[in-house]
Short mmCIF file of C-alpha atoms in Angstrom, two decimals:
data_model
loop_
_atom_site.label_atom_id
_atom_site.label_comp_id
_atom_site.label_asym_id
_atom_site.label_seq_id
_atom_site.Cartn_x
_atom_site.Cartn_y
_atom_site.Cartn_z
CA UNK F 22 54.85 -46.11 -39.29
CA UNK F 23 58.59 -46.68 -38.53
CA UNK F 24 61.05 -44.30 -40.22
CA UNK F 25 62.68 -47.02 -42.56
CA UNK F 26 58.89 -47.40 -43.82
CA UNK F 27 58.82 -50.75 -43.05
CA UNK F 28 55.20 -51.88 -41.85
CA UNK F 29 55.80 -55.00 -39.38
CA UNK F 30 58.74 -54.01 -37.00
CA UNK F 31 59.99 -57.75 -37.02
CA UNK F 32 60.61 -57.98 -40.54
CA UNK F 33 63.95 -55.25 -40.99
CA UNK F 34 64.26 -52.66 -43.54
CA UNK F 35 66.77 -53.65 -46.24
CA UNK F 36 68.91 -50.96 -44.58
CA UNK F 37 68.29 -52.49 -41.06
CA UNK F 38 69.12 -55.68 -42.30
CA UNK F 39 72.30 -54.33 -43.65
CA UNK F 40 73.17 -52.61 -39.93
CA UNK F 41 72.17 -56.30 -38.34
CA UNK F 42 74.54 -58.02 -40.65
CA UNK F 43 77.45 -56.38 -39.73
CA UNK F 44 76.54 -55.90 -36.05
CA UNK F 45 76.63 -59.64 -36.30
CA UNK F 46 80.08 -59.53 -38.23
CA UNK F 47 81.68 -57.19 -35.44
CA UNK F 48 79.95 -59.27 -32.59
CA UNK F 49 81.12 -62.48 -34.26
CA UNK F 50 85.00 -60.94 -34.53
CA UNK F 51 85.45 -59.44 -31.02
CA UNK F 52 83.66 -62.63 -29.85
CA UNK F 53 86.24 -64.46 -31.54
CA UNK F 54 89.32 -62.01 -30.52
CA UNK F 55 88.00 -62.62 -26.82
CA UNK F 56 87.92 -65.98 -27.11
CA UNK F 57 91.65 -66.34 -28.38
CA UNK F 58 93.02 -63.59 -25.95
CA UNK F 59 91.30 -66.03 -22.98
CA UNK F 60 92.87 -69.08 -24.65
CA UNK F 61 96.25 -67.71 -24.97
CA UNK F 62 96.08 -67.06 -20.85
CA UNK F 63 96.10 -70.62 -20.79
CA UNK F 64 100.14 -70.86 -20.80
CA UNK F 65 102.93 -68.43 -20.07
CA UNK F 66 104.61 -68.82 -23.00
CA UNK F 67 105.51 -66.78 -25.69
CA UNK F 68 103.63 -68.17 -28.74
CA UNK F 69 100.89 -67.54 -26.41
CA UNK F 70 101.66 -63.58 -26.07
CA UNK F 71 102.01 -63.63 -29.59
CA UNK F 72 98.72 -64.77 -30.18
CA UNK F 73 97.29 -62.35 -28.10
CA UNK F 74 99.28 -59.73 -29.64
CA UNK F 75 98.88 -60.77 -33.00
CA UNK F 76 95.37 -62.53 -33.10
CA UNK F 77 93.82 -61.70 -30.09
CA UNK F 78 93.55 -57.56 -30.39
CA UNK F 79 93.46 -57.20 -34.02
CA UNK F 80 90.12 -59.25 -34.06
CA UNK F 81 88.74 -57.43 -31.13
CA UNK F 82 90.21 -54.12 -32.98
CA UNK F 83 88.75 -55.22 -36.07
CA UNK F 84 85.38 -55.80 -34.60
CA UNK F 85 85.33 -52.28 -33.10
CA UNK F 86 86.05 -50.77 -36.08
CA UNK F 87 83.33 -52.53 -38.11
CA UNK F 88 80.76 -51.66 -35.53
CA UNK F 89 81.84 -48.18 -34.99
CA UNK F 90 81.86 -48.07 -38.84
CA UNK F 91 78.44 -49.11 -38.95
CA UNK F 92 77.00 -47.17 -36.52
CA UNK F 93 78.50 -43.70 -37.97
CA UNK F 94 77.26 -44.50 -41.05
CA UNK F 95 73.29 -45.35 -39.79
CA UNK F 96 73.22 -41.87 -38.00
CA UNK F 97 70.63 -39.97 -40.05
CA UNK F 98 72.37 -37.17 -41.97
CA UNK F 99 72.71 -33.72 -40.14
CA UNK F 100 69.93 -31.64 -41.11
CA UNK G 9 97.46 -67.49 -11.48
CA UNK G 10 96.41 -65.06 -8.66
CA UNK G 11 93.15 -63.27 -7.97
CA UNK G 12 92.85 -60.20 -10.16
CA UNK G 13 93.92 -62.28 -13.10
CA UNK G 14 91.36 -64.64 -12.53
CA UNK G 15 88.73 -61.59 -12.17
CA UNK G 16 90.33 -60.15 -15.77
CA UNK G 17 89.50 -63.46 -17.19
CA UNK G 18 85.84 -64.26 -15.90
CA UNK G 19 84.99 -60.42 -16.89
CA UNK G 20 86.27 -61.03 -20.55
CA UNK G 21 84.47 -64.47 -20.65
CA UNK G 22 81.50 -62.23 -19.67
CA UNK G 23 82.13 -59.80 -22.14
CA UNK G 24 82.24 -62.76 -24.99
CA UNK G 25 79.17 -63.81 -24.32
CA UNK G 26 77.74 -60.81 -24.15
CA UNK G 27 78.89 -60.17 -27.70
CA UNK G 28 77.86 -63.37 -29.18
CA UNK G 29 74.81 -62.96 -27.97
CA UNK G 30 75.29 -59.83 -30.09
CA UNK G 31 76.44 -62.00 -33.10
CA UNK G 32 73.65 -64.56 -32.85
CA UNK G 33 70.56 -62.07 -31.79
CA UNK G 34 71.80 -58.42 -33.59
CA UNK G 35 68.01 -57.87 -34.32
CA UNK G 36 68.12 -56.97 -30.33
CA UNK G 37 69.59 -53.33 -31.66
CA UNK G 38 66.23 -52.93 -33.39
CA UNK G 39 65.13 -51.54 -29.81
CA UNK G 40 67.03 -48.67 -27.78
CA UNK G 41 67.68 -51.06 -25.11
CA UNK G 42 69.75 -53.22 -27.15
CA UNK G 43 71.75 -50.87 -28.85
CA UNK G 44 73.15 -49.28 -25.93
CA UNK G 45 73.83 -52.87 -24.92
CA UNK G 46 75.62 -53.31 -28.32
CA UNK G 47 77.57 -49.95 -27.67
CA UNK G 48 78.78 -51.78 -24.42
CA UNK G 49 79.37 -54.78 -25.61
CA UNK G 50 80.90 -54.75 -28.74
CA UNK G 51 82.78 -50.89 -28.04
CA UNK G 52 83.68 -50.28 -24.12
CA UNK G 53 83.51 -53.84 -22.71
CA UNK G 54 85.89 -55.51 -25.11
CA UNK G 55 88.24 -52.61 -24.94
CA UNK G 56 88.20 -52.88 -21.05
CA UNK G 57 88.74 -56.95 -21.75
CA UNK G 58 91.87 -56.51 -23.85
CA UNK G 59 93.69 -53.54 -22.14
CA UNK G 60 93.33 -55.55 -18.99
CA UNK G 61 94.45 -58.73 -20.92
CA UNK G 62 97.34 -56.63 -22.43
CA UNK G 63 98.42 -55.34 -18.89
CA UNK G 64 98.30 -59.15 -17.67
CA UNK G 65 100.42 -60.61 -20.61
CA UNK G 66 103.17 -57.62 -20.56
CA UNK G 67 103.55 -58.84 -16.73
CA UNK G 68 103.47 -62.28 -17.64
CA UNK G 69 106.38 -61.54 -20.05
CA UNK G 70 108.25 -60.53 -17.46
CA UNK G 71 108.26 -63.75 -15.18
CA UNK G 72 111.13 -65.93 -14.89
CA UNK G 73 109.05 -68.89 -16.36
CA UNK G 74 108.30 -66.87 -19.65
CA UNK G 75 112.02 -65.87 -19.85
CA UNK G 76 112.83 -69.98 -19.57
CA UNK G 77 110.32 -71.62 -21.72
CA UNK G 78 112.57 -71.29 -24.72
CA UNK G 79 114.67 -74.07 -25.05
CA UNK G 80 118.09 -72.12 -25.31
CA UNK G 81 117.23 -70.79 -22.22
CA UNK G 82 117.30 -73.75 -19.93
CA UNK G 83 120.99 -73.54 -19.19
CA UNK G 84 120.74 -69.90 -18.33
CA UNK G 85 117.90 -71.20 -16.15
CA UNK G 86 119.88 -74.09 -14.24
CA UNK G 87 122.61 -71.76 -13.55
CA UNK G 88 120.53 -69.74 -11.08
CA UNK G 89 120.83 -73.37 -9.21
CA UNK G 90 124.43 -73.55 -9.27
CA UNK G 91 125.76 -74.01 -5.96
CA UNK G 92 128.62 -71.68 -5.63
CA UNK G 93 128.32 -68.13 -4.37
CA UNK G 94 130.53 -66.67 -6.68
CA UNK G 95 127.85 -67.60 -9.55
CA UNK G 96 126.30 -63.72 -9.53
CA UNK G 97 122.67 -64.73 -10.41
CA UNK G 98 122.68 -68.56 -8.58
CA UNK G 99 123.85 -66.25 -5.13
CA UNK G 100 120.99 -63.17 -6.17
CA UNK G 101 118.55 -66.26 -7.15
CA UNK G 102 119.01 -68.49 -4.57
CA UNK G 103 119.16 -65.95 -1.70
CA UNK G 104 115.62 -64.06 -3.04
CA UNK G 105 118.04 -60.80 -3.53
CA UNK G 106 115.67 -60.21 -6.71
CA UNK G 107 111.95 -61.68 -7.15
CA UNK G 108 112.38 -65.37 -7.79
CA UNK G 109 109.20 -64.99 -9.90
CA UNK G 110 111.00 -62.26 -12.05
CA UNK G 111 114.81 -62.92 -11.48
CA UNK G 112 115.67 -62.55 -15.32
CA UNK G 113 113.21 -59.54 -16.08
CA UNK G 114 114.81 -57.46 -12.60
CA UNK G 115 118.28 -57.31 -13.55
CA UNK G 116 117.99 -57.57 -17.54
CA UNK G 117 115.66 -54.51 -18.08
CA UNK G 118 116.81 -50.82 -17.93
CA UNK G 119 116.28 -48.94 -14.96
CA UNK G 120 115.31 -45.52 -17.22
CA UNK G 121 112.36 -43.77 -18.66
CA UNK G 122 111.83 -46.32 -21.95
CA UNK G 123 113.54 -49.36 -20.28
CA UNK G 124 110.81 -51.40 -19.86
CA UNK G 125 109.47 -50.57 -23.19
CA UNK G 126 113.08 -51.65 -24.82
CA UNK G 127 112.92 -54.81 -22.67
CA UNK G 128 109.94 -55.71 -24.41
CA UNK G 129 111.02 -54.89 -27.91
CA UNK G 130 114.07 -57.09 -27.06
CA UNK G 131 112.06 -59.64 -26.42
CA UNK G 132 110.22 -59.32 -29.39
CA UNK G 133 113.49 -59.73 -31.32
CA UNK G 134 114.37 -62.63 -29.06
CA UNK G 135 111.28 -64.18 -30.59
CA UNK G 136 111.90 -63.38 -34.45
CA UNK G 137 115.00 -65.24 -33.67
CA UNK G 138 113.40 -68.05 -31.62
CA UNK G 139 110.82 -68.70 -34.64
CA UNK G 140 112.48 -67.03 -37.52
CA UNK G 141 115.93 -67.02 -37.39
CA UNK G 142 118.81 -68.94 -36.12
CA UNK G 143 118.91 -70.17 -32.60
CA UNK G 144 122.28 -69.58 -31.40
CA UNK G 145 123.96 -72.34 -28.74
CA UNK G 146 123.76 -71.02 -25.48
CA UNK G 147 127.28 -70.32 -24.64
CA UNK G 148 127.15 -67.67 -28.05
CA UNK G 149 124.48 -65.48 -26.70
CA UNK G 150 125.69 -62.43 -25.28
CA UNK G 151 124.12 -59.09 -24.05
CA UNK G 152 123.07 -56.18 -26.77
CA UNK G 153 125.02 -53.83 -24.70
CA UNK G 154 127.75 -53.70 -22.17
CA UNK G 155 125.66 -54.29 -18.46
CA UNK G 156 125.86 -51.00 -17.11
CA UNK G 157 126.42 -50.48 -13.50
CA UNK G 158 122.75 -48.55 -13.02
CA UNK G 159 120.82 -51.81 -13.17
CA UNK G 160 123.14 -53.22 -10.00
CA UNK G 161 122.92 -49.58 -8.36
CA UNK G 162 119.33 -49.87 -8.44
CA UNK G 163 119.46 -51.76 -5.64
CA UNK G 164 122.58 -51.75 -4.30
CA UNK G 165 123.18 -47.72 -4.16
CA UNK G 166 123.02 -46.43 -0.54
CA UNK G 167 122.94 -50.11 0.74
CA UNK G 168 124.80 -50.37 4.02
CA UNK G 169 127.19 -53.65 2.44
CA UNK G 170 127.65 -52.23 -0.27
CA UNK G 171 128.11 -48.70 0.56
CA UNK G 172 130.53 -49.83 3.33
CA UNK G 173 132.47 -52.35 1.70
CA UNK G 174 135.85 -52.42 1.86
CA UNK G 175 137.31 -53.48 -1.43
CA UNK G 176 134.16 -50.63 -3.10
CA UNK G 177 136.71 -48.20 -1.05
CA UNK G 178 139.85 -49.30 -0.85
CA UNK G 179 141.40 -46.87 -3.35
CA UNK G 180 140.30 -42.84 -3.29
CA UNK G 181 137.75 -42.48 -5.78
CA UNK G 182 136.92 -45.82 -6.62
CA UNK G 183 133.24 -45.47 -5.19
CA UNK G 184 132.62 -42.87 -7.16
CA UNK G 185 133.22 -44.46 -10.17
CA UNK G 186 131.72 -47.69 -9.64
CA UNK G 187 128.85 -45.09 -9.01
CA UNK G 188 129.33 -43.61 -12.35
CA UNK G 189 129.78 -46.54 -14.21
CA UNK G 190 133.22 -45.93 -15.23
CA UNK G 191 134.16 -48.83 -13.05
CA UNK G 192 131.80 -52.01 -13.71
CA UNK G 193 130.89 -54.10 -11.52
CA UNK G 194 131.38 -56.93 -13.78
CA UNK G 195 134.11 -56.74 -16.38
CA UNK G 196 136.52 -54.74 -13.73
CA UNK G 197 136.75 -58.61 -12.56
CA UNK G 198 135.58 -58.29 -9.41
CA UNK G 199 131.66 -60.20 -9.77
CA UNK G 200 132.66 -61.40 -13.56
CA UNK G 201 131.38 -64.89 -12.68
CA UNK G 202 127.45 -64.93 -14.36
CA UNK G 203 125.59 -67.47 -16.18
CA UNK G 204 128.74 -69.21 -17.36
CA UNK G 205 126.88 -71.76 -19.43
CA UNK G 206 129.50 -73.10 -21.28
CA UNK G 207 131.26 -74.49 -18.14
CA UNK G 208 128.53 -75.70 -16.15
CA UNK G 209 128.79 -79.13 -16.85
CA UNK G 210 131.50 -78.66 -14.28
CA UNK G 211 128.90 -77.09 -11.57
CA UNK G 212 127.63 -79.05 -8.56
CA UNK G 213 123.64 -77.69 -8.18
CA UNK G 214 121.95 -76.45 -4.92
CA UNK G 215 118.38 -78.70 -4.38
CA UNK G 216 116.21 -76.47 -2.31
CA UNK G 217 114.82 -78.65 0.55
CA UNK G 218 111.32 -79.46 0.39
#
């Protein structure tokens, strides 16, 4: 039987389901920061450095810091 | 756009839909596999991505058709085309003394530790003002700071035609301060023609052949 007690191992824990939601969150915002940081290489211009600056890397930023977030806090507790 | 750009830009593609594969499948992190896929994707790929990206756009910002995209800079622009080889820039421009690509970044940055770095932060405040605040006419705008010999002595120190010229040594001691920066090159009235916006209606323009 899995850890999370959980009997079938495609239905998620509510715990699990928690960590896929905001996996999904951080892929969906560094996804999204990515995609503006390849648009804004589509002109040199500087509205388009500012949205790299200003869009671009604090979604991908914001993205690593939910998943890193989430991962730290589904590490089982130190013994 | 040249070749390692283009390689920045198909690896962050890559790296977004790696993650939104992330986004639309995160039950993939139910298996080992996947999570050290997620750790890749959505941690060490898209931090590769965007400090590449970063390093692309700083050197963007520093191209001569970055500097001249603003519209108050399009005078300062067509007086690098001035034909008249007492123009300073037009003659540096015109005669590829400084990258054509970055004519505007190579002689208006600082040639010390942080001068790049204050560049940059200049141009940050020349885009408050762009956006923000108000645009002054072209003939207004003026330098922060008085241009200090250093940035033409990058260059020009220990050059042959400059080191031998005669009027940089026709008086004991003048090298040395021109050297020093306690002669300038440009208000001691010797190269004091530059942009000159407000008079170029008056200019006649060099066409480069095709």
């Amino acid at each position: 039987m899995p850890a999370s007690g959980n009997l079938n191992p495609n239905t998620p824990a509510p715990r699990n389901h928690l960590i896929e939601r905001r996996i999904r969150l951080a892929g969906t915002l560094v996804a999204a920061g990515l995609v503006v940081q390849l648009v804004s290489f589509l002109w040199i211009h500087p509205l388009a450095f500012m949205a790299f600056l200003l869009i671009g890397l604090p979604l991908v930023a914001l993205g690593i810091l939910v998943y890193l977030l989430t991962i730290l806090k589904a590490s089982p507790p130190a013994p | 756009m040249n070749i390692p750009v283009w390689l920045g830009l198909a690896f962050t593609a890559l790296v977004a839909v790696l993650t939104a594969l992330l986004a639309f499948k995160s039950e993939l992190t139910r298996q080992a596999p996947g999570r050290v896929l997620a750790f890749l994707a959505l941690f060490i790929l898209p931090v590769m991505a965007s400090w590449g990206g970063f390093s692309a756009q700083m050197g963007r910002a520093e191209s001569t058709r970055f500097c001249l995209s603003c519209h108050v800079m399009n005078d300062f622009g067509r007086s690098l085309m001035v034909d008249d080889p007492s123009f300073t820039p037009a003659r540096h421009y015109q005669n590829h003394l400084v990258p054509v690509d970055h004519a505007c970044y190579t002689c208006h940055t600082t040639y010390t530790l942080f001068g790049p770095l204050d560049a940059k932060l200049e141009g940050l405040h020349h885009m408050y003002v762009q956006y923000l605040g108000t645009i002054p006419k072209p003939a207004a705008i003026r330098l922060y700071h008085p241009y200090n010999n250093r940035e033409c002595l990058h260059c020009h120190a220990g050059m042959r035609a400059f080191m031998d010229e005669p009027n940089h040594n026709k008086k004991p001691g003048l090298m040395a301060s021109i050297l020093d920066n306690r002669v300038s090159c440009i208000s001691s009235g010797c190269h004091d023609t530059m942009h000159d916006v407000k008079d170029l209606q008056y200019a006649s323009f060099w066409k480069p052949k095709p």
